[in-house]
Structures are given as C-alpha cells and as structure tokens.
mmCIF file of C-alpha atoms in Angstrom:
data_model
loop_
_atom_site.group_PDB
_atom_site.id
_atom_site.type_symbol
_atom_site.label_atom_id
_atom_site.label_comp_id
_atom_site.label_asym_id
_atom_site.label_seq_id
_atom_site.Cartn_x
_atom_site.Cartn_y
_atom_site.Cartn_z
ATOM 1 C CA UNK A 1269 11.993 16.803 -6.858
ATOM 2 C CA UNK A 1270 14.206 18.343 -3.858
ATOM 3 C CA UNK A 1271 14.069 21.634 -5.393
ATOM 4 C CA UNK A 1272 10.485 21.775 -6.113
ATOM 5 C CA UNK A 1273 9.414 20.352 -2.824
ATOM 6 C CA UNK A 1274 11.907 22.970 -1.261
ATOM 7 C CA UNK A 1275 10.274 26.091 -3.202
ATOM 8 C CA UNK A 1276 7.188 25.252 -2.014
ATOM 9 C CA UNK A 1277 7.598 24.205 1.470
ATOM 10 C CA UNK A 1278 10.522 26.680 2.356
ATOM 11 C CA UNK A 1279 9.029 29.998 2.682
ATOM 12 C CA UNK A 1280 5.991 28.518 4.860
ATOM 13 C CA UNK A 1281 8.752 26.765 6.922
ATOM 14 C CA UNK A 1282 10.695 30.953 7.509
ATOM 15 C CA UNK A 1283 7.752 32.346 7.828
ATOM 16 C CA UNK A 1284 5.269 29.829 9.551
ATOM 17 C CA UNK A 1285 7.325 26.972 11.053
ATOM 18 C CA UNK A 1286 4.367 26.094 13.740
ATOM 19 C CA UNK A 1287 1.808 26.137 11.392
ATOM 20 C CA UNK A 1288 3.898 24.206 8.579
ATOM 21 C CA UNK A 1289 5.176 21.397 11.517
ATOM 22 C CA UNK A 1290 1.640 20.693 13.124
ATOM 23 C CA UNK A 1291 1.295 17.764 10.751
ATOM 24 C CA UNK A 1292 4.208 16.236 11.365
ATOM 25 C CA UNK A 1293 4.295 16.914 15.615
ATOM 26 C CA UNK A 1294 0.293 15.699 15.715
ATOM 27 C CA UNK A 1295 1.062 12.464 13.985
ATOM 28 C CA UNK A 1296 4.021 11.971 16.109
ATOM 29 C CA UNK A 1297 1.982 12.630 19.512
ATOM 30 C CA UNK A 1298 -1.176 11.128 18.519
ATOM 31 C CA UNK A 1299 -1.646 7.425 19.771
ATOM 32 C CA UNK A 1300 -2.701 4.010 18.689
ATOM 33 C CA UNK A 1301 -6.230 5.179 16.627
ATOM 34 C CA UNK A 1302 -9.095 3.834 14.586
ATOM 35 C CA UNK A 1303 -8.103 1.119 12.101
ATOM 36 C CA UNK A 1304 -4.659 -0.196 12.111
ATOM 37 C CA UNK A 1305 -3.949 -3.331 13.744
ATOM 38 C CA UNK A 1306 -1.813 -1.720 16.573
ATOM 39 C CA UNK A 1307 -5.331 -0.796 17.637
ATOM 40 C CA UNK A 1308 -6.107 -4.329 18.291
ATOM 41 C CA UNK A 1309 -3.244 -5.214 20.070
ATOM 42 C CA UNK A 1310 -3.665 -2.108 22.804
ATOM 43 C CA UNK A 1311 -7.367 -3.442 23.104
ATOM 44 C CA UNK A 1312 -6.526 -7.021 23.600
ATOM 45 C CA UNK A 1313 -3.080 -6.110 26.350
ATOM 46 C CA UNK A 1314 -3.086 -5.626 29.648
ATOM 47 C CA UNK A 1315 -0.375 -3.249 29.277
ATOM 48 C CA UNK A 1316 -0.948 -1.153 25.617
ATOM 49 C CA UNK A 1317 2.047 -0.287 24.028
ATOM 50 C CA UNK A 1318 3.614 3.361 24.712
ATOM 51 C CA UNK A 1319 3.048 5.869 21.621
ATOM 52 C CA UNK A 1320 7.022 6.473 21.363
ATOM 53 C CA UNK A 1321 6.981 2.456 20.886
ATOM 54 C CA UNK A 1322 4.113 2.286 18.690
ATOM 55 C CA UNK A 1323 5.962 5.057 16.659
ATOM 56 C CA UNK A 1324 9.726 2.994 16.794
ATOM 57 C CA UNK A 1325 7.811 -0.350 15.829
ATOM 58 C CA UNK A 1326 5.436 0.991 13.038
ATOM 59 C CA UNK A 1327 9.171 2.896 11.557
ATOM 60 C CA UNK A 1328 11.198 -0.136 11.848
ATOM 61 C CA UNK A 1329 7.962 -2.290 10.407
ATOM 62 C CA UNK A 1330 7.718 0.595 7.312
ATOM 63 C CA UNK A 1331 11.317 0.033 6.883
ATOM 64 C CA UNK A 1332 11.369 -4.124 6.826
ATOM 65 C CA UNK A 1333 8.532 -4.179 3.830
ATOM 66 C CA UNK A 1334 10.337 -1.679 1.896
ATOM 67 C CA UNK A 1335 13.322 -3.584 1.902
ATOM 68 C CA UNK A 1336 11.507 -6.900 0.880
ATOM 69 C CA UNK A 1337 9.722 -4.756 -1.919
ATOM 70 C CA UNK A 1338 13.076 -3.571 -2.816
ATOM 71 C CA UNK A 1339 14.345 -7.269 -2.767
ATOM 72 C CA UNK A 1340 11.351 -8.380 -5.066
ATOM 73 C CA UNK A 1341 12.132 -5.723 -7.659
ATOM 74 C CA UNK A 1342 15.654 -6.992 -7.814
ATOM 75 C CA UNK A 1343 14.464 -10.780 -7.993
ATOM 76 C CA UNK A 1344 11.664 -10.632 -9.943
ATOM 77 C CA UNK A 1345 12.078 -11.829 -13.741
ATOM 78 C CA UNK A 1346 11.476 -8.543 -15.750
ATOM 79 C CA UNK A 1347 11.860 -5.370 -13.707
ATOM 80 C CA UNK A 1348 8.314 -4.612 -11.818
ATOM 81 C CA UNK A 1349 6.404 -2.006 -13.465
ATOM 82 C CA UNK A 1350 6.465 1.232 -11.576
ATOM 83 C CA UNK A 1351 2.571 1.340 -10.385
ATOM 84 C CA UNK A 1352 3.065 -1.902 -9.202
ATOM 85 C CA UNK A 1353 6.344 -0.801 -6.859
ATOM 86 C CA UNK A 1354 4.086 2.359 -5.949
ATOM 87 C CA UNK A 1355 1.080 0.537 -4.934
ATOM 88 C CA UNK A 1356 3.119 -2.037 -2.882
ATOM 89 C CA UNK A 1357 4.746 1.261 -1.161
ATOM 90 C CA UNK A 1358 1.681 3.462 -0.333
ATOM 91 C CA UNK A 1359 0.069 -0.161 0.872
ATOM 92 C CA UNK A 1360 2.719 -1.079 3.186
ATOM 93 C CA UNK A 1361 2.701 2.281 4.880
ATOM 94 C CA UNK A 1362 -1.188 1.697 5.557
ATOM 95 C CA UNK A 1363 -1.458 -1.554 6.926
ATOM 96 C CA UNK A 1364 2.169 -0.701 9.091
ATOM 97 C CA UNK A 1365 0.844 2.936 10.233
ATOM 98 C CA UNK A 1366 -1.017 2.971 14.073
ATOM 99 C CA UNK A 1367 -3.762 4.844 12.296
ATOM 100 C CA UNK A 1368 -6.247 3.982 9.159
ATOM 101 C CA UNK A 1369 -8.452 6.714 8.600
ATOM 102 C CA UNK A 1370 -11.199 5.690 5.508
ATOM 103 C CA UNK A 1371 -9.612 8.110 3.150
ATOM 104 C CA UNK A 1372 -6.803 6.833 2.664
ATOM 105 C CA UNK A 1373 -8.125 4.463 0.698
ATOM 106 C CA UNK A 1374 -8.511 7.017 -1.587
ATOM 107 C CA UNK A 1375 -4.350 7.124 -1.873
ATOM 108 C CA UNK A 1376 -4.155 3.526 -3.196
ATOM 109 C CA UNK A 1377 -7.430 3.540 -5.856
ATOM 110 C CA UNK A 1378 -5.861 4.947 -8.758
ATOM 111 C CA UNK A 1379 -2.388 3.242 -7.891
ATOM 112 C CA UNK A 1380 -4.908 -0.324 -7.983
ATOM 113 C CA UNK A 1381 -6.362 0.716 -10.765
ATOM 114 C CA UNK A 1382 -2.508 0.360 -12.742
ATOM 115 C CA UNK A 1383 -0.723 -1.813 -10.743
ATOM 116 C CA UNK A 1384 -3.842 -4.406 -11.317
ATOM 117 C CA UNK A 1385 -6.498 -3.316 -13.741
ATOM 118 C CA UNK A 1386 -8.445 -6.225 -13.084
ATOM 119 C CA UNK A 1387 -12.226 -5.674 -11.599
ATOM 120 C CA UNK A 1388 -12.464 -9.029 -9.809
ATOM 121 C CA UNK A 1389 -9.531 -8.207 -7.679
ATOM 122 C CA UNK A 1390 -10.693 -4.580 -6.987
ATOM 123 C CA UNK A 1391 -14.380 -5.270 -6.798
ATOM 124 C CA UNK A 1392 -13.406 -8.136 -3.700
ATOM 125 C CA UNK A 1393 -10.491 -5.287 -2.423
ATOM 126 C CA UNK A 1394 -13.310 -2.650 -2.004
ATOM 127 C CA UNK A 1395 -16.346 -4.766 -0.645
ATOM 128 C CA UNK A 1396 -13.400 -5.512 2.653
ATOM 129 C CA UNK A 1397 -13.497 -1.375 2.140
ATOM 130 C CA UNK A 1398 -16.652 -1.340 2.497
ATOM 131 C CA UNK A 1399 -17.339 -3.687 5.505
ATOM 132 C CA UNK A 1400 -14.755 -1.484 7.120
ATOM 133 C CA UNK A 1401 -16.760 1.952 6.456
ATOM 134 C CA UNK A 1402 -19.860 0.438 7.690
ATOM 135 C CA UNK A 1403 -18.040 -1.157 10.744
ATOM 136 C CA UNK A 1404 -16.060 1.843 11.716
ATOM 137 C CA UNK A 1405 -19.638 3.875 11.799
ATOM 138 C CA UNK A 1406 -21.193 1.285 13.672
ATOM 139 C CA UNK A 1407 -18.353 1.634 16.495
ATOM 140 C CA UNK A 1408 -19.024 5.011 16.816
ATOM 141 C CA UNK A 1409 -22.369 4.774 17.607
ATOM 142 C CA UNK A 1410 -21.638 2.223 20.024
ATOM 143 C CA UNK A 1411 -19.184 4.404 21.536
ATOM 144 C CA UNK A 1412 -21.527 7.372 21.483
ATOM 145 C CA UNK A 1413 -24.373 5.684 22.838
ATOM 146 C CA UNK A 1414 -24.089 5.495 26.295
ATOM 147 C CA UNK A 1415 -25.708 2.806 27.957
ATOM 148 C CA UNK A 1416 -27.914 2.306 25.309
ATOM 149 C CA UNK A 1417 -24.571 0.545 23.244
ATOM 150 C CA UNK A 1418 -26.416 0.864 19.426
ATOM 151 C CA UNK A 1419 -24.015 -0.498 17.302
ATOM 152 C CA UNK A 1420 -20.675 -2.515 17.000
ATOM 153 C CA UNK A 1421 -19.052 -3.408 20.054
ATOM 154 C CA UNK A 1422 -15.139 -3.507 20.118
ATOM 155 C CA UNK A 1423 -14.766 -6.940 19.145
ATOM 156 C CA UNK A 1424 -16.996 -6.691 15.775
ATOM 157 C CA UNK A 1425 -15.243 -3.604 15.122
ATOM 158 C CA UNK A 1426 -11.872 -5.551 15.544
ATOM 159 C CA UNK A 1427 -13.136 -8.068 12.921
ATOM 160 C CA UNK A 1428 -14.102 -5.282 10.519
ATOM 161 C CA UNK A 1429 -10.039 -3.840 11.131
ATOM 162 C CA UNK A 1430 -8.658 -7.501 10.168
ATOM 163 C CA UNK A 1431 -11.403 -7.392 6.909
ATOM 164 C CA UNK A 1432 -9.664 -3.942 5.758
ATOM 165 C CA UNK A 1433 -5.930 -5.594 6.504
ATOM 166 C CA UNK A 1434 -7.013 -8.674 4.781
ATOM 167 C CA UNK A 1435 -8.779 -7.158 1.585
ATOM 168 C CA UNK A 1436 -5.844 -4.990 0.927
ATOM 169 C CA UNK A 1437 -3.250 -7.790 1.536
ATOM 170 C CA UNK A 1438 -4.628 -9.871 -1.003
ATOM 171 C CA UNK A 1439 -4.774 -7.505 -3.574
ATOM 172 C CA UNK A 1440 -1.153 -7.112 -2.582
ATOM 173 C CA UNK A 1441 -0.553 -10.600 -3.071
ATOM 174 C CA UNK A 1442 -1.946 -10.729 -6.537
ATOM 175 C CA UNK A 1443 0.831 -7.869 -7.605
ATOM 176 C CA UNK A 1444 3.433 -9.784 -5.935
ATOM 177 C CA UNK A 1445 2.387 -12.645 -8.256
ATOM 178 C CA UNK A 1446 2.099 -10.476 -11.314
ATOM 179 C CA UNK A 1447 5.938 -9.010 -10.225
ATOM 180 C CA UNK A 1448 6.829 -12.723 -10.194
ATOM 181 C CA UNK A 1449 5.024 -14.066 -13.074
ATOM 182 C CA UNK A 1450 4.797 -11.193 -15.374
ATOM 183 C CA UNK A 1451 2.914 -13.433 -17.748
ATOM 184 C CA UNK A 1452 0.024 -12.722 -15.530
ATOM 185 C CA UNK A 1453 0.039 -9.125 -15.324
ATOM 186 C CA UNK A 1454 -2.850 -8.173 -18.182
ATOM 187 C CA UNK A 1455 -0.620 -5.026 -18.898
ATOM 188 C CA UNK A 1456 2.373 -7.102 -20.105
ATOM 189 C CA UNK A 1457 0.316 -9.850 -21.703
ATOM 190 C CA UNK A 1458 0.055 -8.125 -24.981
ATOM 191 C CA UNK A 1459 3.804 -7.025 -25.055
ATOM 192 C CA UNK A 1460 4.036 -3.876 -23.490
ATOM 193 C CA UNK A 1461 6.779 -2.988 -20.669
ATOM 194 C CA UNK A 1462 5.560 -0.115 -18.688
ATOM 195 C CA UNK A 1463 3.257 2.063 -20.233
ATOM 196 C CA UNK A 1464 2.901 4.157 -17.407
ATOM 197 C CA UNK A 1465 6.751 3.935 -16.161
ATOM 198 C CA UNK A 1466 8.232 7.168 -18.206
ATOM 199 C CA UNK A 1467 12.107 6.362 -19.017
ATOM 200 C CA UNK A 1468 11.511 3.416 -18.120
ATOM 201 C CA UNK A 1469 9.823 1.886 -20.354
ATOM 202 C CA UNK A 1470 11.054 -0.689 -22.603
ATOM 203 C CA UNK A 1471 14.640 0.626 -20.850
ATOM 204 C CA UNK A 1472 17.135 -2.436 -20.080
ATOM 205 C CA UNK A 1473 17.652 -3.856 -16.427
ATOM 206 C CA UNK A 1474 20.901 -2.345 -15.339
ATOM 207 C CA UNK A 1475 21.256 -4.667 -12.017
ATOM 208 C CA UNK A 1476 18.858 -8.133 -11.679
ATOM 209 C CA UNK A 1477 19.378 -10.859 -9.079
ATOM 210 C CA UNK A 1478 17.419 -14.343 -9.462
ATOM 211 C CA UNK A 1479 16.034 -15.550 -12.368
ATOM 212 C CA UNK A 1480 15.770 -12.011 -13.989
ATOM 213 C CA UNK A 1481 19.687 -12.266 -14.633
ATOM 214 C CA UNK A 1482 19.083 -15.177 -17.303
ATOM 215 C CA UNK A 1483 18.658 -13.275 -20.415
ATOM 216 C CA UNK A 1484 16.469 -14.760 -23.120
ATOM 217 C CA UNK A 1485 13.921 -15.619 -20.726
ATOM 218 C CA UNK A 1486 10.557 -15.544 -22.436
ATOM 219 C CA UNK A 1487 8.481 -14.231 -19.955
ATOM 220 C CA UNK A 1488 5.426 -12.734 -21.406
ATOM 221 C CA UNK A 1489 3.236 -13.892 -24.397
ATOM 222 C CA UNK A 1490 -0.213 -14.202 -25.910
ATOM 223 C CA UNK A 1491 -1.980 -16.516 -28.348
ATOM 224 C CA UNK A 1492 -2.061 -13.952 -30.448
ATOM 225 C CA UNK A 1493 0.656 -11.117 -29.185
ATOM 226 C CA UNK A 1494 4.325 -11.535 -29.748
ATOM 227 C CA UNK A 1495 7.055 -13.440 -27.267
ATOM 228 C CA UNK A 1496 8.859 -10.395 -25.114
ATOM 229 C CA UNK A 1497 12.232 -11.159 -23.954
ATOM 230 C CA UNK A 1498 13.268 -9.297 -20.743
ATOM 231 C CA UNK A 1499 15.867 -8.921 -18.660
ATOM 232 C CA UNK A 1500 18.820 -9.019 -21.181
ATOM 233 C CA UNK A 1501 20.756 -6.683 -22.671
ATOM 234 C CA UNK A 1502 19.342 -8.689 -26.156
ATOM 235 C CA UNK A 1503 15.283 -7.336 -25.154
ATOM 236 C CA UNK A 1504 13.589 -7.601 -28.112
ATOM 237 C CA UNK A 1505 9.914 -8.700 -29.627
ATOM 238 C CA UNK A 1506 10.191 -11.771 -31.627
ATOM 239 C CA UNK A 1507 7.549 -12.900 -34.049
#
C-alpha cells in the first residue's frame, strides 16, 4: 500500500508540491462549515471556537473512537467482519470532522450496504439523509435571500444537522450490536465468516480479549444452517 500510494503521489509531490498540498492546507485553514455538529456549537457560543482548536479537538475526537472501535474488535466474540470495522471508521471520521458536505454520504453507502445489508436499517439511515439534503438547501436560500429570509432559518437547519448525526449513529449502533452479537449479523447467520474480508476469512483470532477468548463459544446459528464455533483455535462447523 506505501509503495503504491508513493508511485502515484510522488512525482506530483517533485514536480507540483502546491498543487498536490492544496487539499490538505484548505482543509486545515478552512473553519467550522455546513453540517458537522461543531457548526452548532459556534452558532449557539458567544465565543466560537478558534479553527486551530476546532482542528486539535476534531483530531483528538477521530483518535478516541478509533481506539474504542479498536477495543470492540478485540472484545467482541468472533473477530468483526472487516466492512463492519470499515464502516465504523469512515463513520466516525464524519460525524467527528468540522465539515459534512452531502457527498460524503456517498463514502459510507456501499460500506452500509456490507457491514449491514439490511433495508430497514438503510431505508431509516437515508430518509435522516434525506431530511438533511432538503434542510441544507433550504438554509441556503434563507441565507441567500436577503430580507426576504425564504427558507430554513439557522435553528431548523440545526435540527436537520442533529437528524444526519442521529440517522448515521444508529445505523452505527446496529453494527456495534451485530460486532457484539454476531448471531444477529444476517451475513454470519447462515455460517459464513467474512465473505468480503480476503485472508481473513474463516482465518483464526490470533489475540481476543472478553468473551471472544472462550473457545467453543457457539455464536452463530440458524434453524436450518449449521452451529459455527469462533474464536478458538478448534473453529469448526458442526452438524
């Protein structure tokens, strides 16, 4: 992965370092913006938080989840399935980041779509997507508007921010659950492991704290599917 990402970034870097770091220096610089809940707390103090701050909090925030995702990995009974871990990641970084532009949902749909292929969870995930897209438009023209104010004022737009954070931390929520009860998780009911996790499928847990570190643990099964035990160097499908 280092060597690929260096081929392709490394020659822009020699030959067009201002061009290749204007990503990276405008989302450093740019403040508190349109969707993230850092937005809501500027609007509602009297003093709003400094970008540099904004910037050291949403880090150290980033940083915090990560470690509690990396905690639930090591916890959880069976090792969590690697969409799962992915979708928890990209998630984290979008409700922690001082900015939520509407395509970024785009990041997380596919990573839903495996960590929790279940359409009552993504249809109630998307309608909070929704309300957002509507609500952020709505702002604008209220913004835009002059005197006239069409549109969403600040504090409906601030309920439309908290609908988006809420929406996507439930669905987060229900893959916590499936990480914890992996009896839950449709993909596992049947049997399978990680169909979608390479090598690491069907591998053994090398390193499991918690109730993963039991081996014989039955923790998947259907009526009609066979009994998977996990989390032992004896894994194997009984009848």
């Amino acid at each position: 992965t280092a060597a690929t990402w260096l081929a392709v970034n490394l020659p822009v870097i020699l030959f067009a370092r201002d061009g290749w770091s204007k990503f990276y220096s405008f989302s450093r610089e740019r403040g508190v913006d349109f969707g993230s809940f850092w937005l809501i707390l500027n609007q509602r103090m009297d003093s709003p938080l400094s970008t540099d701050t904004v910037n050291t909090l949403a880090m150290a925030l980033m940083f915090l989840v990560c470690l509690g995702i990396g905690a639930l990995g090591l916890i959880a009974p069976r090792r969590p399935r690697f969409a799962q871990l992915a979708f928890l990641v990209v998630a984290a970084f979008i409700l922690t980041n001082k900015v939520y532009s509407p395509q970024y949902v785009l990041w997380l749909i596919p990573l839903a779509a495996l960590a929790r292929p279940r359409w009552r969870d993504f249809l109630i995930w998307q309608m909070c997507e929704v309300a957002y897209f509507l609500g952020i438009w709505m702002y604008l023209a209220y913004t835009t508007s002059g005197d006239a104010h069409k549109g969403l004022p600040t504090e409906g737009y601030q309920v439309a921010i908290v609908v988006h954070l809420l929406g996507t931390l439930y669905l987060c929520a229900v893959v916590v659950c499936d990480i914890l009860m992996p009896e839950r998780d449709v993909v596992r009911r049947g049997g399978d492991d990680d169909p979608s996790g390479g090598v690491l499928d069907g591998a053994e847990d090398s390193f499991v704290l918690g109730a993963g570190a039991h081996s014989g643990r039955a923790v998947a099964h259907s009526a009609e599917g066979p009994v998977v035990k996990w989390g032992s160097a004896t894994e194997g499908v009984s009848p």
